[in-house]
Amino acid sequence: MARRLIIVTGASSGVGYATVRRLIVSEGASVVAIGRRRMFRIESLASQVEPGRLTALTGDMASRESANALIGQVVEKFGHVDAFAHAVNRALKHTALEVTDLEFDLTMQVNVKSALYGLQALAPHFRRQRKGVVVIYNPTPAETAAFVAAEAVYTASAHALSALTGGWSRQLDPHGVHVYEVAPPPVTDNALALQAPHDQLIVEALRQGFFFPNTVHDPKADAVVVPRATAPIPTVVKERGGLRLTSY
């Protein structure tokens, strides 16, 4: 992915930061890292690579005004964007019966609208380019009895984001823009130790979009690829260590 420009959101910590580091260190990509807080680790990483390969921007993707400004700043400075990896995700623990309007709206704002604002700001540029890759990181928590009571609102946001991802793919695919969802399914504690790192799956999804956009992968037969046009919708592109990569 050398010389490709990739925007990564949620980059100040967690999976977002790990994705930036993997893209910079292992893939040779150029990255614009966006985070809501000042990104000390990103700034430290930027000081260790060639000037211009890693740009840190601070702003809130859950604000439409801020998201538009951030994306506009990137397009104005670089003239193009090759990919958008959205890793803004926050698990807010609220029971379904006790959640307040403020808590419910905050969950949807952070987990769903941040992606919505980013895609709406980038879509016109991707359409003009007639190419692009979008990866939405959307971990799906285990729906145990305790979980359903404690984090059902988070689950609702995850399902909403998944539905939007499918819609974005159908709208953007005719313009040469390929959309993927990286969604970890429920796993046991034992399986968790074997699970591939989430940032690795995000990078693999980006690679799929750049180099194999018109094929899907059948996890039951590694050598078989199915033309995108004839694949079921949605289709599991890749499954490894408990993580699912879905193509629509």
PDB file of C-alpha atoms in Angstrom:
ATOM      1  CA  MET A   1       0.000   0.000   0.000  1.00  0.00           C
ATOM      2  CA  ALA A   2       2.994   2.261  -0.479  1.00  0.00           C
ATOM      3  CA  ARG A   3       2.183   5.847  -1.475  1.00  0.00           C
ATOM      4  CA  ARG A   4      -1.547   5.397  -0.850  1.00  0.00           C
ATOM      5  CA  LEU A   5      -3.190   8.010   1.361  1.00  0.00           C
ATOM      6  CA  ILE A   6      -5.465   6.535   4.030  1.00  0.00           C
ATOM      7  CA  ILE A   7      -7.572   8.404   6.589  1.00  0.00           C
ATOM      8  CA  VAL A   8      -7.899   6.583   9.924  1.00  0.00           C
ATOM      9  CA  THR A   9     -10.383   7.855  12.503  1.00  0.00           C
ATOM     10  CA  GLY A  10     -10.396   7.024  16.202  1.00  0.00           C
ATOM     11  CA  ALA A  11      -6.619   7.141  15.926  1.00  0.00           C
ATOM     12  CA  SER A  12      -5.687   8.453  19.364  1.00  0.00           C
ATOM     13  CA  SER A  13      -5.885   5.035  21.044  1.00  0.00           C
ATOM     14  CA  GLY A  14      -6.957   1.414  20.790  1.00  0.00           C
ATOM     15  CA  VAL A  15      -7.640  -0.217  17.434  1.00  0.00           C
ATOM     16  CA  GLY A  16      -7.433   3.098  15.597  1.00  0.00           C
ATOM     17  CA  TYR A  17      -3.897   3.784  16.817  1.00  0.00           C
ATOM     18  CA  ALA A  18      -2.847   0.182  16.173  1.00  0.00           C
ATOM     19  CA  THR A  19      -4.182   0.455  12.608  1.00  0.00           C
ATOM     20  CA  VAL A  20      -2.195   3.640  11.985  1.00  0.00           C
ATOM     21  CA  ARG A  21       0.970   2.044  13.322  1.00  0.00           C
ATOM     22  CA  ARG A  22       0.520  -1.082  11.197  1.00  0.00           C
ATOM     23  CA  LEU A  23      -0.114   0.957   8.040  1.00  0.00           C
ATOM     24  CA  ILE A  24       2.951   3.123   8.663  1.00  0.00           C
ATOM     25  CA  VAL A  25       5.396   0.487   9.897  1.00  0.00           C
ATOM     26  CA  SER A  26       4.376  -2.596   7.908  1.00  0.00           C
ATOM     27  CA  GLU A  27       2.541  -1.345   4.820  1.00  0.00           C
ATOM     28  CA  GLY A  28       4.417   1.797   3.764  1.00  0.00           C
ATOM     29  CA  ALA A  29       1.201   3.809   3.467  1.00  0.00           C
ATOM     30  CA  SER A  30       0.761   7.519   4.097  1.00  0.00           C
ATOM     31  CA  VAL A  31      -1.798   8.166   6.827  1.00  0.00           C
ATOM     32  CA  VAL A  32      -3.925  11.020   8.083  1.00  0.00           C
ATOM     33  CA  ALA A  33      -4.753  10.100  11.684  1.00  0.00           C
ATOM     34  CA  ILE A  34      -7.831  11.774  13.172  1.00  0.00           C
ATOM     35  CA  GLY A  35      -8.633  11.706  16.872  1.00  0.00           C
ATOM     36  CA  ARG A  36     -10.841  13.637  19.242  1.00  0.00           C
ATOM     37  CA  ARG A  37      -8.057  14.162  21.767  1.00  0.00           C
ATOM     38  CA  ARG A  38      -4.479  15.267  21.218  1.00  0.00           C
ATOM     39  CA  MET A  39      -2.619  12.211  19.930  1.00  0.00           C
ATOM     40  CA  PHE A  40       0.705  12.100  21.723  1.00  0.00           C
ATOM     41  CA  ARG A  41       1.540   8.579  20.501  1.00  0.00           C
ATOM     42  CA  ILE A  42       0.681   9.501  16.904  1.00  0.00           C
ATOM     43  CA  GLU A  43       2.852  12.615  17.148  1.00  0.00           C
ATOM     44  CA  SER A  44       5.694  10.507  18.533  1.00  0.00           C
ATOM     45  CA  LEU A  45       5.298   8.001  15.701  1.00  0.00           C
ATOM     46  CA  ALA A  46       5.233  10.819  13.124  1.00  0.00           C
ATOM     47  CA  SER A  47       8.599  12.055  14.389  1.00  0.00           C
ATOM     48  CA  GLN A  48      10.129   8.670  13.577  1.00  0.00           C
ATOM     49  CA  VAL A  49       9.089   8.449   9.903  1.00  0.00           C
ATOM     50  CA  GLU A  50       9.715  10.502   6.779  1.00  0.00           C
ATOM     51  CA  PRO A  51       8.105  13.959   6.871  1.00  0.00           C
ATOM     52  CA  GLY A  52       4.635  13.959   5.361  1.00  0.00           C
ATOM     53  CA  ARG A  53       3.907  10.250   5.733  1.00  0.00           C
ATOM     54  CA  LEU A  54       1.879  10.667   8.924  1.00  0.00           C
ATOM     55  CA  THR A  55      -0.334  13.672   9.566  1.00  0.00           C
ATOM     56  CA  ALA A  56      -2.178  14.083  12.872  1.00  0.00           C
ATOM     57  CA  LEU A  57      -5.460  16.030  13.000  1.00  0.00           C
ATOM     58  CA  THR A  58      -7.511  16.675  16.115  1.00  0.00           C
ATOM     59  CA  GLY A  59     -11.272  16.911  15.819  1.00  0.00           C
ATOM     60  CA  ASP A  60     -14.571  15.246  16.641  1.00  0.00           C
ATOM     61  CA  MET A  61     -15.959  13.041  13.860  1.00  0.00           C
ATOM     62  CA  ALA A  62     -19.236  12.835  15.803  1.00  0.00           C
ATOM     63  CA  SER A  63     -19.813  16.503  14.932  1.00  0.00           C
ATOM     64  CA  ARG A  64     -20.965  17.101  11.351  1.00  0.00           C
ATOM     65  CA  GLU A  65     -19.302  20.523  11.242  1.00  0.00           C
ATOM     66  CA  SER A  66     -16.014  19.127  12.540  1.00  0.00           C
ATOM     67  CA  ALA A  67     -16.111  16.071  10.241  1.00  0.00           C
ATOM     68  CA  ASN A  68     -16.739  18.241   7.181  1.00  0.00           C
ATOM     69  CA  ALA A  69     -13.889  20.544   8.160  1.00  0.00           C
ATOM     70  CA  LEU A  70     -11.456  17.663   8.787  1.00  0.00           C
ATOM     71  CA  ILE A  71     -12.219  15.878   5.521  1.00  0.00           C
ATOM     72  CA  GLY A  72     -12.131  19.155   3.612  1.00  0.00           C
ATOM     73  CA  GLN A  73      -8.741  19.959   5.114  1.00  0.00           C
ATOM     74  CA  VAL A  74      -7.344  16.593   3.987  1.00  0.00           C
ATOM     75  CA  VAL A  75      -8.694  16.886   0.441  1.00  0.00           C
ATOM     76  CA  GLU A  76      -7.452  20.466   0.103  1.00  0.00           C
ATOM     77  CA  LYS A  77      -3.961  19.589   1.325  1.00  0.00           C
ATOM     78  CA  PHE A  78      -3.414  16.294  -0.535  1.00  0.00           C
ATOM     79  CA  GLY A  79      -5.818  16.569  -3.456  1.00  0.00           C
ATOM     80  CA  HIS A  80      -7.053  12.996  -3.091  1.00  0.00           C
ATOM     81  CA  VAL A  81      -7.895  10.252  -0.591  1.00  0.00           C
ATOM     82  CA  ASP A  82      -7.371   6.574  -1.410  1.00  0.00           C
ATOM     83  CA  ALA A  83      -9.137   5.027   1.576  1.00  0.00           C
ATOM     84  CA  PHE A  84     -11.103   5.735   4.741  1.00  0.00           C
ATOM     85  CA  ALA A  85     -10.764   3.413   7.751  1.00  0.00           C
ATOM     86  CA  HIS A  86     -13.286   4.315  10.430  1.00  0.00           C
ATOM     87  CA  ALA A  87     -12.378   3.036  13.897  1.00  0.00           C
ATOM     88  CA  VAL A  88     -14.394   5.321  16.170  1.00  0.00           C
ATOM     89  CA  ASN A  89     -16.069   3.002  18.641  1.00  0.00           C
ATOM     90  CA  ARG A  90     -17.123   3.423  22.216  1.00  0.00           C
ATOM     91  CA  ALA A  91     -18.885   0.874  24.423  1.00  0.00           C
ATOM     92  CA  LEU A  92     -21.245   2.765  26.711  1.00  0.00           C
ATOM     93  CA  LYS A  93     -22.811   0.486  29.324  1.00  0.00           C
ATOM     94  CA  HIS A  94     -26.462   1.405  29.797  1.00  0.00           C
ATOM     95  CA  THR A  95     -29.409  -0.869  30.460  1.00  0.00           C
ATOM     96  CA  ALA A  96     -32.170  -0.719  27.883  1.00  0.00           C
ATOM     97  CA  LEU A  97     -34.829   0.203  30.454  1.00  0.00           C
ATOM     98  CA  GLU A  98     -32.873   2.846  32.356  1.00  0.00           C
ATOM     99  CA  VAL A  99     -31.007   4.604  29.537  1.00  0.00           C
ATOM    100  CA  THR A 100     -31.673   8.331  29.339  1.00  0.00           C
ATOM    101  CA  ASP A 101     -32.239  10.312  26.161  1.00  0.00           C
ATOM    102  CA  LEU A 102     -28.818  11.902  26.585  1.00  0.00           C
ATOM    103  CA  GLU A 103     -27.043   8.554  27.023  1.00  0.00           C
ATOM    104  CA  PHE A 104     -28.891   6.950  24.096  1.00  0.00           C
ATOM    105  CA  ASP A 105     -28.212   9.869  21.780  1.00  0.00           C
ATOM    106  CA  LEU A 106     -24.537   9.972  22.788  1.00  0.00           C
ATOM    107  CA  THR A 107     -24.119   6.273  21.952  1.00  0.00           C
ATOM    108  CA  MET A 108     -25.651   6.742  18.504  1.00  0.00           C
ATOM    109  CA  GLN A 109     -23.742   9.972  17.927  1.00  0.00           C
ATOM    110  CA  VAL A 110     -20.354   8.433  18.664  1.00  0.00           C
ATOM    111  CA  ASN A 111     -20.799   4.954  17.181  1.00  0.00           C
ATOM    112  CA  VAL A 112     -23.069   5.649  14.214  1.00  0.00           C
ATOM    113  CA  LYS A 113     -23.140   9.292  13.233  1.00  0.00           C
ATOM    114  CA  SER A 114     -19.353   9.668  13.288  1.00  0.00           C
ATOM    115  CA  ALA A 115     -19.188   7.159  10.423  1.00  0.00           C
ATOM    116  CA  LEU A 116     -22.183   8.736   8.699  1.00  0.00           C
ATOM    117  CA  TYR A 117     -20.639  12.210   8.746  1.00  0.00           C
ATOM    118  CA  GLY A 118     -17.285  10.911   7.516  1.00  0.00           C
ATOM    119  CA  LEU A 119     -18.803   9.020   4.575  1.00  0.00           C
ATOM    120  CA  GLN A 120     -21.103  11.861   3.607  1.00  0.00           C
ATOM    121  CA  ALA A 121     -18.143  14.240   3.551  1.00  0.00           C
ATOM    122  CA  LEU A 122     -15.921  11.853   1.557  1.00  0.00           C
ATOM    123  CA  ALA A 123     -18.459  10.415  -0.888  1.00  0.00           C
ATOM    124  CA  PRO A 124     -18.336  13.337  -3.373  1.00  0.00           C
ATOM    125  CA  HIS A 125     -14.529  13.064  -3.583  1.00  0.00           C
ATOM    126  CA  PHE A 126     -14.594   9.286  -4.016  1.00  0.00           C
ATOM    127  CA  ARG A 127     -17.224   9.580  -6.738  1.00  0.00           C
ATOM    128  CA  ARG A 128     -15.163  12.148  -8.631  1.00  0.00           C
ATOM    129  CA  GLN A 129     -12.091   9.917  -8.360  1.00  0.00           C
ATOM    130  CA  ARG A 130     -14.115   6.867  -9.459  1.00  0.00           C
ATOM    131  CA  LYS A 131     -12.203   4.813  -6.909  1.00  0.00           C
ATOM    132  CA  GLY A 132     -11.693   4.393  -3.169  1.00  0.00           C
ATOM    133  CA  VAL A 133     -11.873   1.937  -0.282  1.00  0.00           C
ATOM    134  CA  VAL A 134     -13.944   2.278   2.887  1.00  0.00           C
ATOM    135  CA  VAL A 135     -13.506   0.039   5.935  1.00  0.00           C
ATOM    136  CA  ILE A 136     -15.925   0.318   8.847  1.00  0.00           C
ATOM    137  CA  TYR A 137     -14.753  -1.222  12.131  1.00  0.00           C
ATOM    138  CA  ASN A 138     -17.846  -2.411  13.966  1.00  0.00           C
ATOM    139  CA  PRO A 139     -17.201  -4.896  16.788  1.00  0.00           C
ATOM    140  CA  THR A 140     -20.315  -6.833  17.737  1.00  0.00           C
ATOM    141  CA  PRO A 141     -20.363  -7.786  21.422  1.00  0.00           C
ATOM    142  CA  ALA A 142     -21.478 -11.150  22.788  1.00  0.00           C
ATOM    143  CA  GLU A 143     -25.214 -11.161  23.422  1.00  0.00           C
ATOM    144  CA  THR A 144     -25.211 -13.008  26.730  1.00  0.00           C
ATOM    145  CA  ALA A 145     -28.091 -12.527  29.155  1.00  0.00           C
ATOM    146  CA  ALA A 146     -25.971 -10.152  31.250  1.00  0.00           C
ATOM    147  CA  PHE A 147     -24.865  -8.280  28.165  1.00  0.00           C
ATOM    148  CA  VAL A 148     -28.367  -7.767  26.783  1.00  0.00           C
ATOM    149  CA  ALA A 149     -29.359  -6.099  30.024  1.00  0.00           C
ATOM    150  CA  ALA A 150     -26.214  -4.018  30.402  1.00  0.00           C
ATOM    151  CA  GLU A 151     -25.220  -3.021  26.860  1.00  0.00           C
ATOM    152  CA  ALA A 152     -28.268  -3.429  24.638  1.00  0.00           C
ATOM    153  CA  VAL A 153     -28.030   0.200  23.563  1.00  0.00           C
ATOM    154  CA  TYR A 154     -24.505  -0.415  22.271  1.00  0.00           C
ATOM    155  CA  THR A 155     -25.796  -3.446  20.360  1.00  0.00           C
ATOM    156  CA  ALA A 156     -28.462  -1.269  18.765  1.00  0.00           C
ATOM    157  CA  SER A 157     -25.770   1.127  17.563  1.00  0.00           C
ATOM    158  CA  ALA A 158     -23.710  -1.762  16.140  1.00  0.00           C
ATOM    159  CA  HIS A 159     -26.675  -3.099  14.167  1.00  0.00           C
ATOM    160  CA  ALA A 160     -27.495   0.399  12.905  1.00  0.00           C
ATOM    161  CA  LEU A 161     -23.926   0.903  11.701  1.00  0.00           C
ATOM    162  CA  SER A 162     -23.950  -2.466   9.961  1.00  0.00           C
ATOM    163  CA  ALA A 163     -27.153  -1.574   8.113  1.00  0.00           C
ATOM    164  CA  LEU A 164     -25.689   1.760   7.008  1.00  0.00           C
ATOM    165  CA  THR A 165     -22.526   0.022   5.798  1.00  0.00           C
ATOM    166  CA  GLY A 166     -24.588  -2.156   3.499  1.00  0.00           C
ATOM    167  CA  GLY A 167     -26.381   0.887   2.145  1.00  0.00           C
ATOM    168  CA  TRP A 168     -23.161   2.789   1.530  1.00  0.00           C
ATOM    169  CA  SER A 169     -21.711  -0.166  -0.337  1.00  0.00           C
ATOM    170  CA  ARG A 170     -24.669  -0.435  -2.679  1.00  0.00           C
ATOM    171  CA  GLN A 171     -24.547   3.288  -3.438  1.00  0.00           C
ATOM    172  CA  LEU A 172     -20.783   3.602  -3.850  1.00  0.00           C
ATOM    173  CA  ASP A 173     -19.854   0.339  -5.558  1.00  0.00           C
ATOM    174  CA  PRO A 174     -21.079   1.521  -9.008  1.00  0.00           C
ATOM    175  CA  HIS A 175     -18.623   4.428  -8.658  1.00  0.00           C
ATOM    176  CA  GLY A 176     -15.643   2.142  -8.069  1.00  0.00           C
ATOM    177  CA  VAL A 177     -15.681   2.640  -4.292  1.00  0.00           C
ATOM    178  CA  HIS A 178     -15.584  -0.598  -2.295  1.00  0.00           C
ATOM    179  CA  VAL A 179     -16.992  -0.749   1.226  1.00  0.00           C
ATOM    180  CA  TYR A 180     -16.158  -3.400   3.831  1.00  0.00           C
ATOM    181  CA  GLU A 181     -17.209  -4.040   7.404  1.00  0.00           C
ATOM    182  CA  VAL A 182     -14.856  -5.601   9.933  1.00  0.00           C
ATOM    183  CA  ALA A 183     -17.081  -7.061  12.642  1.00  0.00           C
ATOM    184  CA  PRO A 184     -15.747  -9.315  15.415  1.00  0.00           C
ATOM    185  CA  PRO A 185     -18.491 -11.821  16.319  1.00  0.00           C
ATOM    186  CA  PRO A 186     -19.004 -13.088  19.881  1.00  0.00           C
ATOM    187  CA  VAL A 187     -16.114 -15.234  21.111  1.00  0.00           C
ATOM    188  CA  THR A 188     -15.354 -17.155  24.281  1.00  0.00           C
ATOM    189  CA  ASP A 189     -12.443 -16.241  26.542  1.00  0.00           C
ATOM    190  CA  ASN A 190     -10.471 -19.189  25.137  1.00  0.00           C
ATOM    191  CA  ALA A 191     -11.145 -18.177  21.529  1.00  0.00           C
ATOM    192  CA  LEU A 192     -10.193 -14.586  22.258  1.00  0.00           C
ATOM    193  CA  ALA A 193      -6.568 -15.614  22.715  1.00  0.00           C
ATOM    194  CA  LEU A 194      -6.577 -17.026  19.165  1.00  0.00           C
ATOM    195  CA  GLN A 195      -8.330 -14.068  17.564  1.00  0.00           C
ATOM    196  CA  ALA A 196      -6.428 -12.089  14.962  1.00  0.00           C
ATOM    197  CA  PRO A 197      -5.719  -8.483  16.032  1.00  0.00           C
ATOM    198  CA  HIS A 198      -8.511  -6.194  14.916  1.00  0.00           C
ATOM    199  CA  ASP A 199      -6.094  -3.751  13.291  1.00  0.00           C
ATOM    200  CA  GLN A 200      -4.744  -6.615  11.186  1.00  0.00           C
ATOM    201  CA  LEU A 201      -8.245  -7.340   9.876  1.00  0.00           C
ATOM    202  CA  ILE A 202      -8.767  -3.674   9.040  1.00  0.00           C
ATOM    203  CA  VAL A 203      -5.533  -3.630   7.046  1.00  0.00           C
ATOM    204  CA  GLU A 204      -6.489  -6.872   5.292  1.00  0.00           C
ATOM    205  CA  ALA A 205      -9.830  -5.299   4.350  1.00  0.00           C
ATOM    206  CA  LEU A 206      -7.994  -2.308   2.890  1.00  0.00           C
ATOM    207  CA  ARG A 207      -5.751  -4.644   0.925  1.00  0.00           C
ATOM    208  CA  GLN A 208      -8.820  -6.519  -0.338  1.00  0.00           C
ATOM    209  CA  GLY A 209     -10.324  -3.268  -1.585  1.00  0.00           C
ATOM    210  CA  PHE A 210      -7.135  -2.063  -3.265  1.00  0.00           C
ATOM    211  CA  PHE A 211      -5.970  -5.261  -4.920  1.00  0.00           C
ATOM    212  CA  PHE A 212      -8.940  -7.681  -5.142  1.00  0.00           C
ATOM    213  CA  PRO A 213     -12.043  -5.477  -5.258  1.00  0.00           C
ATOM    214  CA  ASN A 214     -14.073  -7.620  -7.640  1.00  0.00           C
ATOM    215  CA  THR A 215     -13.651 -10.946  -5.894  1.00  0.00           C
ATOM    216  CA  VAL A 216     -14.811 -12.442  -2.636  1.00  0.00           C
ATOM    217  CA  HIS A 217     -13.133 -15.149  -0.612  1.00  0.00           C
ATOM    218  CA  ASP A 218     -14.822 -18.428   0.267  1.00  0.00           C
ATOM    219  CA  PRO A 219     -13.440 -19.388   3.717  1.00  0.00           C
ATOM    220  CA  LYS A 220     -14.296 -23.066   3.057  1.00  0.00           C
ATOM    221  CA  ALA A 221     -12.174 -23.230  -0.092  1.00  0.00           C
ATOM    222  CA  ASP A 222      -9.125 -20.996  -0.001  1.00  0.00           C
ATOM    223  CA  ALA A 223      -8.356 -21.396  -3.714  1.00  0.00           C
ATOM    224  CA  VAL A 224     -11.836 -20.430  -4.913  1.00  0.00           C
ATOM    225  CA  VAL A 225     -12.853 -16.868  -5.686  1.00  0.00           C
ATOM    226  CA  VAL A 226     -16.363 -15.890  -6.692  1.00  0.00           C
ATOM    227  CA  PRO A 227     -17.120 -12.899  -8.946  1.00  0.00           C
ATOM    228  CA  ARG A 228     -18.542 -10.082  -6.896  1.00  0.00           C
ATOM    229  CA  ALA A 229     -21.586  -9.719  -9.137  1.00  0.00           C
ATOM    230  CA  THR A 230     -22.725 -13.302  -8.493  1.00  0.00           C
ATOM    231  CA  ALA A 231     -21.857 -13.472  -4.806  1.00  0.00           C
ATOM    232  CA  PRO A 232     -24.656 -13.637  -2.217  1.00  0.00           C
ATOM    233  CA  ILE A 233     -25.391 -10.347  -0.467  1.00  0.00           C
ATOM    234  CA  PRO A 234     -23.982  -9.952   2.106  1.00  0.00           C
ATOM    235  CA  THR A 235     -21.029 -12.338   1.703  1.00  0.00           C
ATOM    236  CA  VAL A 236     -18.442 -13.367   4.269  1.00  0.00           C
ATOM    237  CA  VAL A 237     -15.208 -12.466   2.519  1.00  0.00           C
ATOM    238  CA  LYS A 238     -12.802 -13.745   5.096  1.00  0.00           C
ATOM    239  CA  GLU A 239     -13.056 -15.373   8.498  1.00  0.00           C
ATOM    240  CA  ARG A 240      -9.999 -15.869  10.637  1.00  0.00           C
ATOM    241  CA  GLY A 241      -9.554 -16.370  14.350  1.00  0.00           C
ATOM    242  CA  GLY A 242     -13.129 -15.400  15.142  1.00  0.00           C
ATOM    243  CA  LEU A 243     -13.202 -12.230  13.054  1.00  0.00           C
ATOM    244  CA  ARG A 244     -15.505 -11.755  10.088  1.00  0.00           C
ATOM    245  CA  LEU A 245     -14.871  -9.548   7.047  1.00  0.00           C
ATOM    246  CA  THR A 246     -18.123  -8.927   5.205  1.00  0.00           C
ATOM    247  CA  SER A 247     -18.557  -7.657   1.657  1.00  0.00           C
ATOM    248  CA  TYR A 248     -21.957  -6.457   0.404  1.00  0.00           C
TER     249      TYR A 248
END
